[in-house]
Amino acid sequence: MTGRRHPSSPRPRHRRLLCAAAAGVSLLTGCGVLPGDPGDSREPLTVMTWAPEGTAGPATVNMAGMPAMADAYARWINRRGGIDGHELRVITCDEGDTSLGAANCARQAVDHRVVAVVGSYSGHGRAFMAPLEAAGIPYIGGYGASGEEFTSYLSYPVNGGQSALLAGNGKQLARVCERVSLVRPDTVGGDGLAALLNTGLAEAHRPASADIKAPEDATSYEEPAATALRRAPGGCVTAVLGERTETFFDSFRRLGPEGAGVRISSVLGSVGQPLIDRTGGRDSPFEGAYLTGWYPESGDPRWDAMRQVIQGYAFGDDRIDPDDTGVQTTWIAYTALKAVVEALDEPRITAGRVATALNRGTEVDTGGLTPVLRWGFGDLLGSSAYPRIVNRHVTFQIVRDGRLVAQRKGFVDVTETLSDARLSDARPAG
């Protein structure tokens, strides 16, 4: 995998200089000294964003919108004078959805001496986190696809990962379902999902879910679909199979009238607005589905600033879908980077200074897309399973007329659910 240095916009002006109120000066071009002039002491800020970009195959992930969003963000912020006067230079890397690719990207981050890896996706935390830790490079706002993002002392997640989603999904379904079947991957990572879901269900005195294992790379799920229906008659079926969730619900739909009275559910990341659009919108099999997400629904006006940046600085790049959770995570991660650099207010930013500022509890206001984020010691969840989680909030959404909308206003706190969930607590379904 090779990193690519992308051309950036004009270099930033020093933020402390006052602009002359001269006629004919464009507000878009800014004002101040040019790089190299006396008083221009702010060094460029180099970061990396990685994700699998060109992968293909039934079990692979393609998150090309995340590095594309990073490039658009850099063009936008540099047009405004950079981050606190620092030109933002973004290096992107195709992680390839492999451990080798993730390790290669991490090594490139070290070689380029980036101050942070920001808004990235990889499910191969063991491969990328060790090189970053050895070099002291913080990992800010990863998508949450690897367990190391919630355990490494140099990881600063902006969401609660799949653990928060499953805990929230249990709370969401407990309001409407007497019985629940969970269809999840037959993997070590999938083994803990039922306990999280069951803890959420138990808070409303619902019975534990029927835990149904399914292969990650199947091309058809007729047997798990039939089992899920049989073990939760008239109830709810929730499937958390990542890229294969669409395939599962296609198999479930083929059960015909038997499954017609069963509510379906999933979590953002397994199902999202792009998938709903692709499978028919209002006629999608996900119409009426309950979904648990990390952030407000994609139509919420709090996303308007991100949409304006995409419209103005993505130059029609069709890799960027503002409804995609990965793109949204990258936007929030760069918002966090901006807040930290501005709080430091120094001419030279290093990885160590960024990590120190984060560890000391620098606040990140994401404009309501998350609660205010801080990664000080007192802000961490502290659970042995996921000690680095600071955002323990989720949103409840539902598909209506082909669009994800809020089922319940505001965020739902799953701190207690995450703290209580243990594999040993999982009760067998009756």
Coordinates of C-alpha atoms in Angstrom, one line a residue, residues 15 23 70 84 93 103 130 155 185-186 207 227 236 242 252 297 306 309 325 336 344 347 351 364 373 391 393 411 430:
R15 CA -4.2 34.2 12.4
A23 CA -11.8 47.4 -1.2
A70 CA -10.3 14.1 4.7
D84 CA -5.0 28.0 13.9
C93 CA -3.4 5.5 2.5
A103 CA 0.7 -2.2 9.1
A130 CA 1.7 -1.1 17.8
S155 CA -6.6 6.0 20.8
P185 CA -21.0 -13.5 13.1
D186 CA -19.7 -16.9 14.2
P207 CA -35.9 -12.3 28.2
T227 CA -34.0 -20.2 12.9
C236 CA -38.0 -8.9 16.4
G242 CA -21.6 -5.9 8.6
F252 CA -35.2 -13.4 5.5
E297 CA -30.0 10.8 11.6
M306 CA -20.4 19.1 6.7
V309 CA -18.0 21.6 2.8
T325 CA -21.4 6.8 8.8
A336 CA -11.6 17.1 17.2
L344 CA -2.6 24.3 21.9
P347 CA 3.7 27.6 16.3
A351 CA 2.2 14.2 18.1
V364 CA -14.2 19.1 21.7
L373 CA -15.9 15.0 24.0
N391 CA -18.9 8.7 24.2
H393 CA -24.4 7.8 23.8
F411 CA -29.2 10.8 22.7
G430 CA -36.0 -19.8 27.0

